[in-house]
Amino acid sequence: MEQVRIWARVTRARTLPVMVAPVVLGAVLAWQEGYSFQWGLFLLTLIGALAAHLGANVVNDVFDFTAGTDAQAHQLQSQGEALVTGSQALFSGSASLAEYRRLWVLLFAVALLCGLILSLWRPWVLVLAGAGFLLAFFYVAPPLRLAYIGRGLGELDIFLSFGLLPLVGAYYVQAGNMSLSAILAALPVGLYTTLVLYFHHFLHWRADREAQKKTPVVLLGEERARHLGAVLLGLTALLIIIDVLLGVFPWYSILAVLTVIPVYLVLRRSRGELKQYLALMAQNMSSNLLAVLLLVLALLVRGFTHL
């Protein structure tokens, strides 16, 4: 059991709901639009997406560790200016770099196997999965290291690989084609997920600056980055409203807009204290999942009642 707990920490398995959300929403959207729900294909999609998500987490920790970013965070953590969120097992010695690498190979192999099986029925799955893999891997891996280049490229990467691609991919697996409605549905969901990462930057932005990792918080500074966070929350709410007006989601799914309010309130209270930023990230995660749950329930209600 201790080894299981170690690997759960290594892979940051607690973040899995962030990937479950777009996959479920994409599949339910296809069902609600009249396509038969295919459980076998759905489970393969979900397993593959979750394995890829965990693999990406492990890859990110390896390259942040080897780049010295987490070492900077450890140093600043002792001064109360940062919080280490990755590579804990590497620093403690409970897992080695070689074990990390074997783990990410295993996880991506599982994702690849699921993709190959799905491609027997849905050939474009390999293209979507391949794009997701490249985005997830080169988020911090050389030579691209999109998160280190910064200037929004890291956030765009997360939006695509943890929002747009899994939702549109799950829709495609169920429907056998892609649609504008799936892309529109992915916009607020992908942005909400991107905000999880965006607010995560506040926990160790000084360490990122020392490691030349150009996150939005490093480039803008705390105050302006908080203002941008508020704007992005408002844009998330606006995108949900637009989807409702366009008929992608039923009118009563407008309730999902309310989920940004508690995130905004926590953001307003956040003024440089790490525990406040932890609360902000936790609230954004909870609100993100609640919003998707409300959207899924709304689609189920419309699918069964045609209201």
PDB file of C-alpha atoms in Angstrom:
ATOM      1  CA  MET A   1       0.000   0.000   0.000  1.00  0.00           C
ATOM      2  CA  GLU A   2       2.891   2.359   0.705  1.00  0.00           C
ATOM      3  CA  GLN A   3       4.208   1.835  -2.822  1.00  0.00           C
ATOM      4  CA  VAL A   4       0.739   2.545  -4.218  1.00  0.00           C
ATOM      5  CA  ARG A   5       0.634   5.820  -2.269  1.00  0.00           C
ATOM      6  CA  ILE A   6       4.072   6.767  -3.590  1.00  0.00           C
ATOM      7  CA  TRP A   7       3.072   6.180  -7.206  1.00  0.00           C
ATOM      8  CA  ALA A   8      -0.214   8.016  -6.661  1.00  0.00           C
ATOM      9  CA  ARG A   9       1.845  11.023  -5.523  1.00  0.00           C
ATOM     10  CA  VAL A  10       4.351  10.598  -8.351  1.00  0.00           C
ATOM     11  CA  THR A  11       1.634  10.613 -11.003  1.00  0.00           C
ATOM     12  CA  ARG A  12      -0.463  13.204  -9.139  1.00  0.00           C
ATOM     13  CA  ALA A  13      -3.456  10.915  -9.539  1.00  0.00           C
ATOM     14  CA  ARG A  14      -5.617  13.382  -7.596  1.00  0.00           C
ATOM     15  CA  THR A  15      -5.762  15.488 -10.783  1.00  0.00           C
ATOM     16  CA  LEU A  16      -7.496  12.737 -12.794  1.00  0.00           C
ATOM     17  CA  PRO A  17     -10.962  14.340 -12.537  1.00  0.00           C
ATOM     18  CA  VAL A  18      -9.645  17.188 -14.709  1.00  0.00           C
ATOM     19  CA  MET A  19      -9.299  14.683 -17.579  1.00  0.00           C
ATOM     20  CA  VAL A  20     -12.431  12.691 -16.751  1.00  0.00           C
ATOM     21  CA  ALA A  21     -14.550  15.837 -17.127  1.00  0.00           C
ATOM     22  CA  PRO A  22     -13.993  16.644 -20.846  1.00  0.00           C
ATOM     23  CA  VAL A  23     -14.079  12.967 -21.865  1.00  0.00           C
ATOM     24  CA  VAL A  24     -17.437  12.387 -20.179  1.00  0.00           C
ATOM     25  CA  LEU A  25     -18.878  15.662 -21.474  1.00  0.00           C
ATOM     26  CA  GLY A  26     -17.816  14.939 -25.058  1.00  0.00           C
ATOM     27  CA  ALA A  27     -19.315  11.447 -24.984  1.00  0.00           C
ATOM     28  CA  VAL A  28     -22.589  12.617 -23.402  1.00  0.00           C
ATOM     29  CA  LEU A  29     -22.874  15.469 -25.904  1.00  0.00           C
ATOM     30  CA  ALA A  30     -22.660  12.969 -28.768  1.00  0.00           C
ATOM     31  CA  TRP A  31     -25.315  10.765 -27.130  1.00  0.00           C
ATOM     32  CA  GLN A  32     -27.598  13.745 -26.560  1.00  0.00           C
ATOM     33  CA  GLU A  33     -27.304  14.640 -30.247  1.00  0.00           C
ATOM     34  CA  GLY A  34     -28.727  11.253 -31.199  1.00  0.00           C
ATOM     35  CA  TYR A  35     -25.748   8.903 -31.474  1.00  0.00           C
ATOM     36  CA  SER A  36     -25.927   5.584 -29.643  1.00  0.00           C
ATOM     37  CA  PHE A  37     -23.706   5.438 -26.574  1.00  0.00           C
ATOM     38  CA  GLN A  38     -21.024   2.785 -27.018  1.00  0.00           C
ATOM     39  CA  TRP A  39     -19.730   1.769 -23.617  1.00  0.00           C
ATOM     40  CA  GLY A  40     -16.783  -0.268 -24.828  1.00  0.00           C
ATOM     41  CA  LEU A  41     -15.407   2.560 -26.933  1.00  0.00           C
ATOM     42  CA  PHE A  42     -16.081   5.028 -24.119  1.00  0.00           C
ATOM     43  CA  LEU A  43     -14.112   2.966 -21.568  1.00  0.00           C
ATOM     44  CA  LEU A  44     -11.172   2.624 -23.972  1.00  0.00           C
ATOM     45  CA  THR A  45     -11.260   6.386 -24.545  1.00  0.00           C
ATOM     46  CA  LEU A  46     -11.352   7.098 -20.826  1.00  0.00           C
ATOM     47  CA  ILE A  47      -8.562   4.657 -19.920  1.00  0.00           C
ATOM     48  CA  GLY A  48      -6.345   5.964 -22.709  1.00  0.00           C
ATOM     49  CA  ALA A  49      -6.942   9.591 -21.778  1.00  0.00           C
ATOM     50  CA  LEU A  50      -6.282   8.972 -18.082  1.00  0.00           C
ATOM     51  CA  ALA A  51      -3.087   7.027 -18.794  1.00  0.00           C
ATOM     52  CA  ALA A  52      -1.842   9.833 -21.041  1.00  0.00           C
ATOM     53  CA  HIS A  53      -2.733  12.407 -18.383  1.00  0.00           C
ATOM     54  CA  LEU A  54      -0.746  10.577 -15.700  1.00  0.00           C
ATOM     55  CA  GLY A  55       2.143  10.045 -18.105  1.00  0.00           C
ATOM     56  CA  ALA A  56       2.236  13.777 -18.837  1.00  0.00           C
ATOM     57  CA  ASN A  57       2.361  14.530 -15.108  1.00  0.00           C
ATOM     58  CA  VAL A  58       5.371  12.240 -14.682  1.00  0.00           C
ATOM     59  CA  VAL A  59       7.161  13.721 -17.713  1.00  0.00           C
ATOM     60  CA  ASN A  60       6.605  17.246 -16.391  1.00  0.00           C
ATOM     61  CA  ASP A  61       8.114  16.341 -13.019  1.00  0.00           C
ATOM     62  CA  VAL A  62      11.172  14.744 -14.616  1.00  0.00           C
ATOM     63  CA  PHE A  63      12.030  17.732 -16.792  1.00  0.00           C
ATOM     64  CA  ASP A  64      11.209  20.329 -14.126  1.00  0.00           C
ATOM     65  CA  PHE A  65      13.493  18.391 -11.762  1.00  0.00           C
ATOM     66  CA  THR A  66      16.369  18.097 -14.232  1.00  0.00           C
ATOM     67  CA  ALA A  67      16.015  21.766 -15.240  1.00  0.00           C
ATOM     68  CA  GLY A  68      16.440  22.825 -11.609  1.00  0.00           C
ATOM     69  CA  THR A  69      13.029  24.459 -11.332  1.00  0.00           C
ATOM     70  CA  ASP A  70      11.961  22.329  -8.373  1.00  0.00           C
ATOM     71  CA  ALA A  71      15.350  22.784  -6.696  1.00  0.00           C
ATOM     72  CA  GLN A  72      14.740  26.548  -6.796  1.00  0.00           C
ATOM     73  CA  ALA A  73      11.278  25.987  -5.351  1.00  0.00           C
ATOM     74  CA  HIS A  74      12.732  23.899  -2.506  1.00  0.00           C
ATOM     75  CA  GLN A  75      15.193  26.636  -1.681  1.00  0.00           C
ATOM     76  CA  LEU A  76      12.535  29.352  -1.720  1.00  0.00           C
ATOM     77  CA  GLN A  77      10.072  27.164   0.184  1.00  0.00           C
ATOM     78  CA  SER A  78      12.368  27.311   3.205  1.00  0.00           C
ATOM     79  CA  GLN A  79      12.053  31.097   3.007  1.00  0.00           C
ATOM     80  CA  GLY A  80       8.255  30.956   2.723  1.00  0.00           C
ATOM     81  CA  GLU A  81       8.301  32.319  -0.848  1.00  0.00           C
ATOM     82  CA  ALA A  82       7.321  29.231  -2.836  1.00  0.00           C
ATOM     83  CA  LEU A  83       5.672  25.852  -2.546  1.00  0.00           C
ATOM     84  CA  VAL A  84       7.074  22.690  -4.112  1.00  0.00           C
ATOM     85  CA  THR A  85       4.341  20.840  -5.989  1.00  0.00           C
ATOM     86  CA  GLY A  86       6.276  18.296  -8.043  1.00  0.00           C
ATOM     87  CA  SER A  87       9.179  15.848  -7.921  1.00  0.00           C
ATOM     88  CA  GLN A  88       8.727  15.182  -4.208  1.00  0.00           C
ATOM     89  CA  ALA A  89       9.609  11.510  -4.601  1.00  0.00           C
ATOM     90  CA  LEU A  90      12.780  12.442  -6.478  1.00  0.00           C
ATOM     91  CA  PHE A  91      13.941  14.789  -3.736  1.00  0.00           C
ATOM     92  CA  SER A  92      13.108  12.326  -0.965  1.00  0.00           C
ATOM     93  CA  GLY A  93      14.785   9.429  -2.772  1.00  0.00           C
ATOM     94  CA  SER A  94      11.653   7.268  -2.630  1.00  0.00           C
ATOM     95  CA  ALA A  95      11.762   7.044  -6.450  1.00  0.00           C
ATOM     96  CA  SER A  96      14.570   7.468  -8.958  1.00  0.00           C
ATOM     97  CA  LEU A  97      14.711   9.186 -12.330  1.00  0.00           C
ATOM     98  CA  ALA A  98      14.982   5.775 -13.971  1.00  0.00           C
ATOM     99  CA  GLU A  99      11.771   4.659 -12.238  1.00  0.00           C
ATOM    100  CA  TYR A 100      10.032   7.861 -13.319  1.00  0.00           C
ATOM    101  CA  ARG A 101      11.072   7.241 -16.913  1.00  0.00           C
ATOM    102  CA  ARG A 102       9.913   3.621 -16.861  1.00  0.00           C
ATOM    103  CA  LEU A 103       6.598   4.759 -15.419  1.00  0.00           C
ATOM    104  CA  TRP A 104       5.946   7.344 -18.117  1.00  0.00           C
ATOM    105  CA  VAL A 105       6.853   4.828 -20.836  1.00  0.00           C
ATOM    106  CA  LEU A 106       4.374   2.349 -19.313  1.00  0.00           C
ATOM    107  CA  LEU A 107       1.596   4.933 -19.033  1.00  0.00           C
ATOM    108  CA  PHE A 108       2.045   6.216 -22.584  1.00  0.00           C
ATOM    109  CA  ALA A 109       2.185   2.612 -23.808  1.00  0.00           C
ATOM    110  CA  VAL A 110      -1.229   1.987 -22.227  1.00  0.00           C
ATOM    111  CA  ALA A 111      -2.559   5.138 -23.896  1.00  0.00           C
ATOM    112  CA  LEU A 112      -1.085   4.049 -27.248  1.00  0.00           C
ATOM    113  CA  LEU A 113      -2.624   0.585 -26.950  1.00  0.00           C
ATOM    114  CA  CYS A 114      -6.057   2.090 -26.293  1.00  0.00           C
ATOM    115  CA  GLY A 115      -5.589   4.402 -29.280  1.00  0.00           C
ATOM    116  CA  LEU A 116      -4.601   1.543 -31.568  1.00  0.00           C
ATOM    117  CA  ILE A 117      -7.648  -0.493 -30.575  1.00  0.00           C
ATOM    118  CA  LEU A 118      -9.953   2.510 -31.032  1.00  0.00           C
ATOM    119  CA  SER A 119      -8.431   3.229 -34.437  1.00  0.00           C
ATOM    120  CA  LEU A 120      -9.915  -0.034 -35.729  1.00  0.00           C
ATOM    121  CA  TRP A 121     -13.277   1.744 -35.589  1.00  0.00           C
ATOM    122  CA  ARG A 122     -12.209   5.400 -35.517  1.00  0.00           C
ATOM    123  CA  PRO A 123      -9.014   5.903 -37.580  1.00  0.00           C
ATOM    124  CA  TRP A 124      -8.658   9.608 -36.768  1.00  0.00           C
ATOM    125  CA  VAL A 125      -8.163   8.745 -33.088  1.00  0.00           C
ATOM    126  CA  LEU A 126      -4.450   8.226 -33.704  1.00  0.00           C
ATOM    127  CA  VAL A 127      -4.122  11.735 -35.125  1.00  0.00           C
ATOM    128  CA  LEU A 128      -5.914  13.291 -32.136  1.00  0.00           C
ATOM    129  CA  ALA A 129      -4.017  11.132 -29.657  1.00  0.00           C
ATOM    130  CA  GLY A 130      -0.703  11.861 -31.349  1.00  0.00           C
ATOM    131  CA  ALA A 131      -1.318  15.597 -31.192  1.00  0.00           C
ATOM    132  CA  GLY A 132      -2.254  15.305 -27.520  1.00  0.00           C
ATOM    133  CA  PHE A 133       0.885  13.291 -26.768  1.00  0.00           C
ATOM    134  CA  LEU A 134       3.195  15.792 -28.490  1.00  0.00           C
ATOM    135  CA  LEU A 135       1.596  18.727 -26.688  1.00  0.00           C
ATOM    136  CA  ALA A 136       1.723  17.005 -23.290  1.00  0.00           C
ATOM    137  CA  PHE A 137       5.295  15.773 -23.733  1.00  0.00           C
ATOM    138  CA  PHE A 138       6.825  18.987 -25.050  1.00  0.00           C
ATOM    139  CA  TYR A 139       5.081  21.144 -22.463  1.00  0.00           C
ATOM    140  CA  VAL A 140       8.366  21.053 -20.500  1.00  0.00           C
ATOM    141  CA  ALA A 141      10.492  18.545 -22.448  1.00  0.00           C
ATOM    142  CA  PRO A 142      13.248  19.772 -24.780  1.00  0.00           C
ATOM    143  CA  PRO A 143      13.688  20.934 -27.408  1.00  0.00           C
ATOM    144  CA  LEU A 144      10.390  22.864 -27.414  1.00  0.00           C
ATOM    145  CA  ARG A 145       9.787  23.335 -23.647  1.00  0.00           C
ATOM    146  CA  LEU A 146       6.668  25.393 -24.327  1.00  0.00           C
ATOM    147  CA  ALA A 147       6.125  26.248 -20.650  1.00  0.00           C
ATOM    148  CA  TYR A 148       9.633  27.696 -20.447  1.00  0.00           C
ATOM    149  CA  ILE A 149       9.198  29.738 -23.619  1.00  0.00           C
ATOM    150  CA  GLY A 150       6.067  31.024 -21.950  1.00  0.00           C
ATOM    151  CA  ARG A 151       4.126  33.996 -23.312  1.00  0.00           C
ATOM    152  CA  GLY A 152       0.939  31.964 -23.158  1.00  0.00           C
ATOM    153  CA  LEU A 153       2.245  28.965 -25.107  1.00  0.00           C
ATOM    154  CA  GLY A 154       2.142  26.741 -22.026  1.00  0.00           C
ATOM    155  CA  GLU A 155      -1.442  27.734 -21.328  1.00  0.00           C
ATOM    156  CA  LEU A 156      -2.427  27.179 -24.952  1.00  0.00           C
ATOM    157  CA  ASP A 157      -0.804  23.747 -24.716  1.00  0.00           C
ATOM    158  CA  ILE A 158      -2.902  22.849 -21.658  1.00  0.00           C
ATOM    159  CA  PHE A 159      -6.069  24.217 -23.269  1.00  0.00           C
ATOM    160  CA  LEU A 160      -5.577  21.956 -26.267  1.00  0.00           C
ATOM    161  CA  SER A 161      -4.256  18.792 -24.608  1.00  0.00           C
ATOM    162  CA  PHE A 162      -6.484  18.820 -21.509  1.00  0.00           C
ATOM    163  CA  GLY A 163      -9.583  20.496 -22.900  1.00  0.00           C
ATOM    164  CA  LEU A 164     -10.204  20.650 -26.627  1.00  0.00           C
ATOM    165  CA  LEU A 165      -8.605  17.374 -27.767  1.00  0.00           C
ATOM    166  CA  PRO A 166     -10.083  15.036 -25.108  1.00  0.00           C
ATOM    167  CA  LEU A 167     -13.595  16.477 -25.451  1.00  0.00           C
ATOM    168  CA  VAL A 168     -13.619  16.537 -29.252  1.00  0.00           C
ATOM    169  CA  GLY A 169     -11.897  13.139 -29.287  1.00  0.00           C
ATOM    170  CA  ALA A 170     -14.477  11.572 -26.974  1.00  0.00           C
ATOM    171  CA  TYR A 171     -17.266  13.038 -29.114  1.00  0.00           C
ATOM    172  CA  TYR A 172     -15.655  11.661 -32.278  1.00  0.00           C
ATOM    173  CA  VAL A 173     -15.287   8.165 -30.800  1.00  0.00           C
ATOM    174  CA  GLN A 174     -19.009   8.056 -30.029  1.00  0.00           C
ATOM    175  CA  ALA A 175     -20.321   9.840 -33.117  1.00  0.00           C
ATOM    176  CA  GLY A 176     -17.826   8.752 -35.761  1.00  0.00           C
ATOM    177  CA  ASN A 177     -17.473  12.364 -36.906  1.00  0.00           C
ATOM    178  CA  MET A 178     -16.588  15.756 -35.507  1.00  0.00           C
ATOM    179  CA  SER A 179     -18.889  18.703 -35.132  1.00  0.00           C
ATOM    180  CA  LEU A 180     -18.852  22.391 -34.411  1.00  0.00           C
ATOM    181  CA  SER A 181     -20.936  21.783 -31.282  1.00  0.00           C
ATOM    182  CA  ALA A 182     -18.153  19.664 -29.763  1.00  0.00           C
ATOM    183  CA  ILE A 183     -15.587  22.392 -30.444  1.00  0.00           C
ATOM    184  CA  LEU A 184     -17.852  25.056 -28.962  1.00  0.00           C
ATOM    185  CA  ALA A 185     -18.497  22.918 -25.876  1.00  0.00           C
ATOM    186  CA  ALA A 186     -14.746  22.449 -25.423  1.00  0.00           C
ATOM    187  CA  LEU A 187     -14.014  26.191 -25.272  1.00  0.00           C
ATOM    188  CA  PRO A 188     -15.286  26.976 -21.733  1.00  0.00           C
ATOM    189  CA  VAL A 189     -14.294  23.545 -20.413  1.00  0.00           C
ATOM    190  CA  GLY A 190     -10.780  23.872 -21.803  1.00  0.00           C
ATOM    191  CA  LEU A 191     -10.382  27.389 -20.440  1.00  0.00           C
ATOM    192  CA  TYR A 192     -11.627  26.340 -16.991  1.00  0.00           C
ATOM    193  CA  THR A 193      -9.048  23.534 -16.972  1.00  0.00           C
ATOM    194  CA  THR A 194      -6.332  25.915 -18.142  1.00  0.00           C
ATOM    195  CA  LEU A 195      -7.115  28.149 -15.173  1.00  0.00           C
ATOM    196  CA  VAL A 196      -6.186  25.270 -12.839  1.00  0.00           C
ATOM    197  CA  LEU A 197      -2.647  25.498 -14.232  1.00  0.00           C
ATOM    198  CA  TYR A 198      -2.748  29.289 -14.402  1.00  0.00           C
ATOM    199  CA  PHE A 199      -3.503  29.642 -10.692  1.00  0.00           C
ATOM    200  CA  HIS A 200      -0.977  26.889  -9.938  1.00  0.00           C
ATOM    201  CA  HIS A 201       1.782  29.204 -11.186  1.00  0.00           C
ATOM    202  CA  PHE A 202       1.220  31.540  -8.229  1.00  0.00           C
ATOM    203  CA  LEU A 203       2.508  28.876  -5.830  1.00  0.00           C
ATOM    204  CA  HIS A 204       6.078  29.032  -7.103  1.00  0.00           C
ATOM    205  CA  TRP A 205       6.405  31.910  -9.548  1.00  0.00           C
ATOM    206  CA  ARG A 206       9.633  33.184  -7.943  1.00  0.00           C
ATOM    207  CA  ALA A 207      11.261  29.774  -8.431  1.00  0.00           C
ATOM    208  CA  ASP A 208      10.004  29.767 -12.039  1.00  0.00           C
ATOM    209  CA  ARG A 209      11.607  33.166 -12.544  1.00  0.00           C
ATOM    210  CA  GLU A 210      14.954  31.923 -11.238  1.00  0.00           C
ATOM    211  CA  ALA A 211      14.755  28.903 -13.578  1.00  0.00           C
ATOM    212  CA  GLN A 212      13.915  31.137 -16.574  1.00  0.00           C
ATOM    213  CA  LYS A 213      10.438  29.611 -16.845  1.00  0.00           C
ATOM    214  CA  LYS A 214       8.374  32.415 -18.352  1.00  0.00           C
ATOM    215  CA  THR A 215       4.918  31.762 -16.941  1.00  0.00           C
ATOM    216  CA  PRO A 216       2.289  34.529 -17.119  1.00  0.00           C
ATOM    217  CA  VAL A 217       2.842  35.310 -13.419  1.00  0.00           C
ATOM    218  CA  VAL A 218       6.583  35.727 -14.002  1.00  0.00           C
ATOM    219  CA  LEU A 219       6.038  37.988 -17.009  1.00  0.00           C
ATOM    220  CA  LEU A 220       3.167  40.053 -15.594  1.00  0.00           C
ATOM    221  CA  GLY A 221       3.910  40.052 -11.872  1.00  0.00           C
ATOM    222  CA  GLU A 222       1.456  38.952  -9.188  1.00  0.00           C
ATOM    223  CA  GLU A 223      -0.911  41.897  -9.295  1.00  0.00           C
ATOM    224  CA  ARG A 224      -1.454  42.040 -13.054  1.00  0.00           C
ATOM    225  CA  ALA A 225      -1.569  38.235 -13.237  1.00  0.00           C
ATOM    226  CA  ARG A 226      -4.417  38.255 -10.710  1.00  0.00           C
ATOM    227  CA  HIS A 227      -6.279  40.804 -12.846  1.00  0.00           C
ATOM    228  CA  LEU A 228      -5.793  38.603 -15.910  1.00  0.00           C
ATOM    229  CA  GLY A 229      -7.081  35.629 -13.914  1.00  0.00           C
ATOM    230  CA  ALA A 230     -10.275  37.560 -13.189  1.00  0.00           C
ATOM    231  CA  VAL A 231     -10.660  38.366 -16.899  1.00  0.00           C
ATOM    232  CA  LEU A 232     -10.196  34.707 -17.836  1.00  0.00           C
ATOM    233  CA  LEU A 233     -12.827  33.688 -15.291  1.00  0.00           C
ATOM    234  CA  GLY A 234     -15.223  36.178 -16.862  1.00  0.00           C
ATOM    235  CA  LEU A 235     -14.399  34.830 -20.327  1.00  0.00           C
ATOM    236  CA  THR A 236     -15.137  31.290 -19.123  1.00  0.00           C
ATOM    237  CA  ALA A 237     -18.578  32.400 -17.947  1.00  0.00           C
ATOM    238  CA  LEU A 238     -19.170  34.260 -21.216  1.00  0.00           C
ATOM    239  CA  LEU A 239     -18.289  31.193 -23.286  1.00  0.00           C
ATOM    240  CA  ILE A 240     -20.816  29.090 -21.362  1.00  0.00           C
ATOM    241  CA  ILE A 241     -23.470  31.753 -22.026  1.00  0.00           C
ATOM    242  CA  ILE A 242     -22.607  31.792 -25.737  1.00  0.00           C
ATOM    243  CA  ASP A 243     -22.892  27.998 -25.878  1.00  0.00           C
ATOM    244  CA  VAL A 244     -26.333  28.241 -24.259  1.00  0.00           C
ATOM    245  CA  LEU A 245     -27.448  30.915 -26.733  1.00  0.00           C
ATOM    246  CA  LEU A 246     -26.209  28.787 -29.635  1.00  0.00           C
ATOM    247  CA  GLY A 247     -28.081  25.751 -28.350  1.00  0.00           C
ATOM    248  CA  VAL A 248     -25.009  23.637 -27.606  1.00  0.00           C
ATOM    249  CA  PHE A 249     -26.209  23.359 -24.005  1.00  0.00           C
ATOM    250  CA  PRO A 250     -29.859  23.701 -22.856  1.00  0.00           C
ATOM    251  CA  TRP A 251     -30.989  26.968 -21.292  1.00  0.00           C
ATOM    252  CA  TYR A 252     -30.960  25.619 -17.732  1.00  0.00           C
ATOM    253  CA  SER A 253     -27.259  24.797 -17.964  1.00  0.00           C
ATOM    254  CA  ILE A 254     -26.745  28.536 -17.431  1.00  0.00           C
ATOM    255  CA  LEU A 255     -26.393  27.538 -13.763  1.00  0.00           C
ATOM    256  CA  ALA A 256     -22.834  26.482 -14.609  1.00  0.00           C
ATOM    257  CA  VAL A 257     -21.956  30.169 -14.990  1.00  0.00           C
ATOM    258  CA  LEU A 258     -22.465  30.659 -11.251  1.00  0.00           C
ATOM    259  CA  THR A 259     -19.545  28.357 -10.465  1.00  0.00           C
ATOM    260  CA  VAL A 260     -17.024  31.074 -11.367  1.00  0.00           C
ATOM    261  CA  ILE A 261     -18.282  33.329  -8.548  1.00  0.00           C
ATOM    262  CA  PRO A 262     -16.620  31.502  -5.611  1.00  0.00           C
ATOM    263  CA  VAL A 263     -13.371  31.306  -7.595  1.00  0.00           C
ATOM    264  CA  TYR A 264     -13.481  35.053  -8.202  1.00  0.00           C
ATOM    265  CA  LEU A 265     -14.150  35.730  -4.510  1.00  0.00           C
ATOM    266  CA  VAL A 266     -11.145  33.647  -3.446  1.00  0.00           C
ATOM    267  CA  LEU A 267      -9.038  35.351  -6.121  1.00  0.00           C
ATOM    268  CA  ARG A 268      -9.956  38.776  -4.719  1.00  0.00           C
ATOM    269  CA  ARG A 269      -8.742  37.710  -1.272  1.00  0.00           C
ATOM    270  CA  SER A 270      -5.454  36.296  -2.591  1.00  0.00           C
ATOM    271  CA  ARG A 271      -2.663  38.741  -1.886  1.00  0.00           C
ATOM    272  CA  GLY A 272       0.652  36.944  -1.995  1.00  0.00           C
ATOM    273  CA  GLU A 273       0.093  34.321   0.715  1.00  0.00           C
ATOM    274  CA  LEU A 274       0.768  30.760  -0.398  1.00  0.00           C
ATOM    275  CA  LYS A 275      -2.128  29.307   1.588  1.00  0.00           C
ATOM    276  CA  GLN A 276      -4.480  31.714  -0.205  1.00  0.00           C
ATOM    277  CA  TYR A 277      -3.164  30.601  -3.578  1.00  0.00           C
ATOM    278  CA  LEU A 278      -3.606  26.969  -2.518  1.00  0.00           C
ATOM    279  CA  ALA A 279      -7.220  27.776  -1.640  1.00  0.00           C
ATOM    280  CA  LEU A 280      -7.622  29.538  -4.993  1.00  0.00           C
ATOM    281  CA  MET A 281      -6.361  26.552  -6.956  1.00  0.00           C
ATOM    282  CA  ALA A 282      -8.516  24.144  -4.932  1.00  0.00           C
ATOM    283  CA  GLN A 283     -11.617  26.289  -5.428  1.00  0.00           C
ATOM    284  CA  ASN A 284     -10.984  26.567  -9.165  1.00  0.00           C
ATOM    285  CA  MET A 285     -10.608  22.799  -9.410  1.00  0.00           C
ATOM    286  CA  SER A 286     -13.860  22.241  -7.499  1.00  0.00           C
ATOM    287  CA  SER A 287     -15.763  24.845  -9.513  1.00  0.00           C
ATOM    288  CA  ASN A 288     -14.404  23.449 -12.770  1.00  0.00           C
ATOM    289  CA  LEU A 289     -15.663  19.966 -11.951  1.00  0.00           C
ATOM    290  CA  LEU A 290     -18.994  21.292 -10.661  1.00  0.00           C
ATOM    291  CA  ALA A 291     -19.511  23.258 -13.882  1.00  0.00           C
ATOM    292  CA  VAL A 292     -18.871  20.165 -16.012  1.00  0.00           C
ATOM    293  CA  LEU A 293     -21.166  18.097 -13.788  1.00  0.00           C
ATOM    294  CA  LEU A 294     -23.956  20.648 -14.259  1.00  0.00           C
ATOM    295  CA  LEU A 295     -23.404  20.665 -18.030  1.00  0.00           C
ATOM    296  CA  VAL A 296     -23.434  16.855 -18.183  1.00  0.00           C
ATOM    297  CA  LEU A 297     -26.628  16.696 -16.104  1.00  0.00           C
ATOM    298  CA  ALA A 298     -28.251  19.334 -18.303  1.00  0.00           C
ATOM    299  CA  LEU A 299     -27.415  17.335 -21.440  1.00  0.00           C
ATOM    300  CA  LEU A 300     -28.790  14.162 -19.840  1.00  0.00           C
ATOM    301  CA  VAL A 301     -32.023  15.932 -18.916  1.00  0.00           C
ATOM    302  CA  ARG A 302     -32.414  17.294 -22.456  1.00  0.00           C
ATOM    303  CA  GLY A 303     -31.566  13.909 -23.932  1.00  0.00           C
ATOM    304  CA  PHE A 304     -34.226  12.114 -21.909  1.00  0.00           C
ATOM    305  CA  THR A 305     -36.936  14.826 -21.855  1.00  0.00           C
ATOM    306  CA  HIS A 306     -36.147  16.837 -25.040  1.00  0.00           C
ATOM    307  CA  LEU A 307     -36.585  20.055 -23.029  1.00  0.00           C
TER     308      LEU A 307
END
